[in-house]
């Protein structure tokens, strides 16, 4: 019998001079032909075959992360994008004119997240720097600089209070001492977005710390303002998965503690810097997170806010095979029907 895979069967021995033909190999298997007997010609082998397999391209996301100003140019077929815009964080304050007092943590930069922002052509991108921390006197930290993506404006965070004043208003408000927390301006802005006030602190005695700056996800921690009380924590930021990983952005800076009394305020998750005290320098906001800088105290400078960031994501145009090649072709000849491949956008529409 013929072997599996298209081989033809051989002829049985013919008694009494009987002639018997073998079986032809099966077409398009390459199987050999069966042998014949008693002078009959052997059977033909089966024709060969070529099989081609390919894996069609699959849709993936393309991510652009801007850490410095530039221009986003959408590729053909991309008319809308996901975008995250975070302003620069505010700098922390210092209270060096006082003998024993903490200073406010910087507010986080405002945060804007949109899932379907229209792009008709090149878009200008601006990355805000973090505000400078205060270094002398009873001085509030400098506000962070705005970040932009076209018409979207993420406001810089408010500087933390130096002395017994309210923290600066900003994307999120700066921390305060003896006052309400700094006002968050991002939610009420033309671009919308997230931001919260700095922490409230009604009392302002000697030996007290200061409140933390607001974050994109929550206000800075409120503290009472009693002697020996530590600095307030910075407000938590917001988690965003635009890069493919869940990361936090725009955490508020922690408030500074007085002298070596009480604990420093922790920075908010999302790049907020921790507050300082005499034996511990304040920590800067993390780069490209929009985190607020930690507040200083009567002997320690405030820390700088973290720079902002802009991240853009879109579904990459895909190649789709819309006409397969012909199923057969003579040896040495081209396919009678060629493959046709189209470039299509994320909605499956062909890009001309």
mmCIF file of C-alpha atoms in Angstrom, residues 35-228:
data_model
loop_
_atom_site.group_PDB
_atom_site.id
_atom_site.type_symbol
_atom_site.label_atom_id
_atom_site.label_comp_id
_atom_site.label_asym_id
_atom_site.label_seq_id
_atom_site.Cartn_x
_atom_site.Cartn_y
_atom_site.Cartn_z
ATOM 1 C CA UNK A 35 4.577 0.357 -9.054
ATOM 2 C CA UNK A 36 2.864 -1.829 -11.660
ATOM 3 C CA UNK A 37 3.340 -5.456 -12.644
ATOM 4 C CA UNK A 38 3.742 -7.609 -15.744
ATOM 5 C CA UNK A 39 5.061 -4.868 -18.027
ATOM 6 C CA UNK A 40 2.532 -2.171 -17.187
ATOM 7 C CA UNK A 41 4.053 1.305 -16.730
ATOM 8 C CA UNK A 42 4.370 2.567 -13.172
ATOM 9 C CA UNK A 43 1.852 5.128 -11.912
ATOM 10 C CA UNK A 44 2.647 8.856 -11.904
ATOM 11 C CA UNK A 45 3.609 10.613 -8.729
ATOM 12 C CA UNK A 46 1.345 13.247 -7.157
ATOM 13 C CA UNK A 47 1.957 16.915 -7.869
ATOM 14 C CA UNK A 48 3.817 19.055 -5.355
ATOM 15 C CA UNK A 49 2.605 22.071 -3.408
ATOM 16 C CA UNK A 50 3.875 25.261 -1.784
ATOM 17 C CA UNK A 51 2.004 26.564 1.322
ATOM 18 C CA UNK A 52 2.565 30.115 2.583
ATOM 19 C CA UNK A 53 1.450 31.282 5.997
ATOM 20 C CA UNK A 54 1.600 34.795 7.451
ATOM 21 C CA UNK A 55 0.450 36.557 10.598
ATOM 22 C CA UNK A 56 -1.648 39.667 9.901
ATOM 23 C CA UNK A 57 -0.413 42.824 11.678
ATOM 24 C CA UNK A 58 -2.251 43.619 14.921
ATOM 25 C CA UNK A 59 -3.186 47.021 16.311
ATOM 26 C CA UNK A 60 -0.893 48.486 18.971
ATOM 27 C CA UNK A 61 -0.678 51.806 20.766
ATOM 28 C CA UNK A 62 1.980 54.404 20.115
ATOM 29 C CA UNK A 63 3.001 56.565 23.095
ATOM 30 C CA UNK A 64 4.848 59.896 22.953
ATOM 31 C CA UNK A 65 6.205 61.163 26.307
ATOM 32 C CA UNK A 66 7.304 64.796 26.289
ATOM 33 C CA UNK A 67 9.713 65.924 29.005
ATOM 34 C CA UNK A 68 10.649 69.104 27.168
ATOM 35 C CA UNK A 69 8.691 71.424 24.918
ATOM 36 C CA UNK A 70 8.163 70.479 21.279
ATOM 37 C CA UNK A 71 5.531 69.655 18.659
ATOM 38 C CA UNK A 72 3.308 66.600 18.211
ATOM 39 C CA UNK A 73 2.589 65.779 14.567
ATOM 40 C CA UNK A 74 -0.140 63.150 14.119
ATOM 41 C CA UNK A 75 0.547 60.455 11.521
ATOM 42 C CA UNK A 76 -1.843 59.865 8.601
ATOM 43 C CA UNK A 77 -5.207 58.527 9.751
ATOM 44 C CA UNK A 78 -4.923 59.755 13.352
ATOM 45 C CA UNK A 79 -7.539 62.420 14.101
ATOM 46 C CA UNK A 80 -7.860 62.082 17.879
ATOM 47 C CA UNK A 81 -5.582 61.063 20.746
ATOM 48 C CA UNK A 82 -5.524 60.294 24.427
ATOM 49 C CA UNK A 83 -3.519 62.885 26.315
ATOM 50 C CA UNK A 84 -2.240 63.538 29.853
ATOM 51 C CA UNK A 85 -1.022 67.044 30.716
ATOM 52 C CA UNK A 86 0.546 67.858 34.113
ATOM 53 C CA UNK A 87 1.800 71.300 35.161
ATOM 54 C CA UNK A 88 4.991 71.920 37.100
ATOM 55 C CA UNK A 89 4.751 71.548 40.899
ATOM 56 C CA UNK A 90 5.022 74.494 43.269
ATOM 57 C CA UNK A 91 8.114 75.087 45.401
ATOM 58 C CA UNK A 92 8.090 74.735 49.189
ATOM 59 C CA UNK A 93 8.226 77.755 51.498
ATOM 60 C CA UNK A 94 10.639 78.674 54.304
ATOM 61 C CA UNK A 95 10.172 80.474 57.650
ATOM 62 C CA UNK A 96 13.718 81.526 58.476
ATOM 63 C CA UNK A 97 12.721 84.813 60.097
ATOM 64 C CA UNK A 98 10.936 82.854 62.832
ATOM 65 C CA UNK A 99 12.809 81.037 65.581
ATOM 66 C CA UNK A 100 10.709 77.845 65.548
ATOM 67 C CA UNK A 101 8.215 77.307 62.713
ATOM 68 C CA UNK A 102 7.560 75.042 59.765
ATOM 69 C CA UNK A 103 6.690 76.198 56.228
ATOM 70 C CA UNK A 104 4.113 74.996 53.723
ATOM 71 C CA UNK A 105 4.631 72.315 51.090
ATOM 72 C CA UNK A 106 4.185 73.180 47.412
ATOM 73 C CA UNK A 107 0.979 72.310 45.602
ATOM 74 C CA UNK A 108 1.043 69.843 42.728
ATOM 75 C CA UNK A 109 0.662 70.933 39.138
ATOM 76 C CA UNK A 110 -2.836 70.697 37.702
ATOM 77 C CA UNK A 111 -3.656 67.456 35.885
ATOM 78 C CA UNK A 112 -5.721 67.054 32.704
ATOM 79 C CA UNK A 113 -6.606 63.657 31.213
ATOM 80 C CA UNK A 114 -8.651 63.369 28.023
ATOM 81 C CA UNK A 115 -9.434 60.227 26.028
ATOM 82 C CA UNK A 116 -10.571 61.737 22.720
ATOM 83 C CA UNK A 117 -8.810 65.038 22.018
ATOM 84 C CA UNK A 118 -9.140 66.084 18.365
ATOM 85 C CA UNK A 119 -5.931 66.737 16.406
ATOM 86 C CA UNK A 120 -6.167 68.128 12.875
ATOM 87 C CA UNK A 121 -2.473 68.896 12.416
ATOM 88 C CA UNK A 122 0.705 69.665 14.395
ATOM 89 C CA UNK A 123 0.091 70.489 18.073
ATOM 90 C CA UNK A 124 2.374 72.671 20.187
ATOM 91 C CA UNK A 125 3.586 71.045 23.432
ATOM 92 C CA UNK A 126 4.871 73.001 26.437
ATOM 93 C CA UNK A 127 6.425 71.454 29.562
ATOM 94 C CA UNK A 128 6.267 73.519 32.748
ATOM 95 C CA UNK A 129 9.247 73.646 35.078
ATOM 96 C CA UNK A 130 8.838 73.178 38.808
ATOM 97 C CA UNK A 131 8.682 76.258 41.032
ATOM 98 C CA UNK A 132 11.777 77.237 43.011
ATOM 99 C CA UNK A 133 11.814 76.545 46.742
ATOM 100 C CA UNK A 134 12.213 79.562 49.056
ATOM 101 C CA UNK A 135 15.675 80.044 50.539
ATOM 102 C CA UNK A 136 15.561 83.064 52.901
ATOM 103 C CA UNK A 137 13.308 85.031 55.210
ATOM 104 C CA UNK A 138 9.649 84.167 55.598
ATOM 105 C CA UNK A 139 9.181 83.526 51.899
ATOM 106 C CA UNK A 140 6.634 81.466 50.002
ATOM 107 C CA UNK A 141 7.779 79.087 47.284
ATOM 108 C CA UNK A 142 7.442 80.044 43.629
ATOM 109 C CA UNK A 143 4.516 78.652 41.647
ATOM 110 C CA UNK A 144 5.213 75.976 39.040
ATOM 111 C CA UNK A 145 4.967 76.798 35.341
ATOM 112 C CA UNK A 146 1.995 75.748 33.191
ATOM 113 C CA UNK A 147 2.205 72.766 30.824
ATOM 114 C CA UNK A 148 0.256 72.857 27.557
ATOM 115 C CA UNK A 149 -0.955 70.631 24.737
ATOM 116 C CA UNK A 150 -2.611 72.798 22.142
ATOM 117 C CA UNK A 151 -5.561 74.488 23.859
ATOM 118 C CA UNK A 152 -5.198 72.396 27.034
ATOM 119 C CA UNK A 153 -3.479 74.235 29.901
ATOM 120 C CA UNK A 154 -2.426 72.434 33.099
ATOM 121 C CA UNK A 155 -1.669 75.140 35.659
ATOM 122 C CA UNK A 156 1.496 75.181 37.725
ATOM 123 C CA UNK A 157 1.110 74.262 41.389
ATOM 124 C CA UNK A 158 0.943 76.939 44.089
ATOM 125 C CA UNK A 159 4.012 77.696 46.178
ATOM 126 C CA UNK A 160 3.989 76.704 49.860
ATOM 127 C CA UNK A 161 3.590 79.387 52.521
ATOM 128 C CA UNK A 162 6.555 81.049 54.243
ATOM 129 C CA UNK A 163 5.570 82.673 57.533
ATOM 130 C CA UNK A 164 1.997 82.929 58.778
ATOM 131 C CA UNK A 165 0.291 83.285 55.390
ATOM 132 C CA UNK A 166 -1.924 81.328 53.044
ATOM 133 C CA UNK A 167 -0.234 79.098 50.485
ATOM 134 C CA UNK A 168 -0.301 80.301 46.881
ATOM 135 C CA UNK A 169 -3.180 79.427 44.577
ATOM 136 C CA UNK A 170 -2.292 77.218 41.611
ATOM 137 C CA UNK A 171 -3.245 74.031 39.794
ATOM 138 C CA UNK A 172 -3.348 72.584 43.303
ATOM 139 C CA UNK A 173 -2.922 75.005 46.213
ATOM 140 C CA UNK A 174 0.164 75.349 48.378
ATOM 141 C CA UNK A 175 0.282 74.426 52.074
ATOM 142 C CA UNK A 176 -0.253 77.142 54.669
ATOM 143 C CA UNK A 177 0.549 78.285 58.215
ATOM 144 C CA UNK A 178 -2.095 79.955 60.355
ATOM 145 C CA UNK A 179 -4.446 80.112 57.348
ATOM 146 C CA UNK A 180 -6.660 78.157 54.998
ATOM 147 C CA UNK A 181 -4.808 76.144 52.380
ATOM 148 C CA UNK A 182 -3.978 77.651 49.010
ATOM 149 C CA UNK A 183 -6.806 77.553 46.449
ATOM 150 C CA UNK A 184 -6.873 74.995 43.607
ATOM 151 C CA UNK A 185 -7.572 76.752 40.295
ATOM 152 C CA UNK A 186 -7.319 73.828 37.865
ATOM 153 C CA UNK A 187 -10.852 72.410 38.225
ATOM 154 C CA UNK A 188 -12.475 75.772 37.478
ATOM 155 C CA UNK A 189 -10.192 76.635 34.559
ATOM 156 C CA UNK A 190 -11.228 76.606 30.894
ATOM 157 C CA UNK A 191 -9.425 73.265 30.395
ATOM 158 C CA UNK A 192 -10.961 71.607 33.455
ATOM 159 C CA UNK A 193 -8.958 68.862 35.114
ATOM 160 C CA UNK A 194 -7.959 67.915 38.641
ATOM 161 C CA UNK A 195 -6.449 69.795 41.560
ATOM 162 C CA UNK A 196 -7.141 70.274 45.288
ATOM 163 C CA UNK A 197 -6.465 72.914 47.921
ATOM 164 C CA UNK A 198 -3.543 72.924 50.294
ATOM 165 C CA UNK A 199 -4.046 71.786 53.866
ATOM 166 C CA UNK A 200 -5.740 74.107 56.377
ATOM 167 C CA UNK A 201 -3.938 75.158 59.565
ATOM 168 C CA UNK A 202 -5.890 77.525 61.851
ATOM 169 C CA UNK A 203 -3.257 77.941 64.602
ATOM 170 C CA UNK A 204 0.232 79.399 64.238
ATOM 171 C CA UNK A 205 2.118 79.189 67.529
ATOM 172 C CA UNK A 206 5.873 78.843 67.830
ATOM 173 C CA UNK A 207 7.003 75.236 67.624
ATOM 174 C CA UNK A 208 4.317 74.241 65.104
ATOM 175 C CA UNK A 209 4.821 72.827 61.638
ATOM 176 C CA UNK A 210 2.876 73.783 58.490
ATOM 177 C CA UNK A 211 0.405 72.042 56.198
ATOM 178 C CA UNK A 212 1.123 70.143 53.004
ATOM 179 C CA UNK A 213 0.252 71.160 49.450
ATOM 180 C CA UNK A 214 -2.742 69.795 47.585
ATOM 181 C CA UNK A 215 -2.517 66.972 45.047
ATOM 182 C CA UNK A 216 -4.533 66.066 41.972
ATOM 183 C CA UNK A 217 -6.428 63.422 43.962
ATOM 184 C CA UNK A 218 -6.898 65.006 47.391
ATOM 185 C CA UNK A 219 -6.295 68.107 49.504
ATOM 186 C CA UNK A 220 -3.209 68.517 51.620
ATOM 187 C CA UNK A 221 -3.582 67.233 55.166
ATOM 188 C CA UNK A 222 -5.286 69.641 57.569
ATOM 189 C CA UNK A 223 -3.456 70.158 60.870
ATOM 190 C CA UNK A 224 -4.491 72.026 64.002
ATOM 191 C CA UNK A 225 -1.438 74.198 64.388
ATOM 192 C CA UNK A 226 -0.390 73.357 67.933
ATOM 193 C CA UNK A 227 3.092 73.612 69.401
ATOM 194 C CA UNK A 228 5.136 70.493 68.703
#
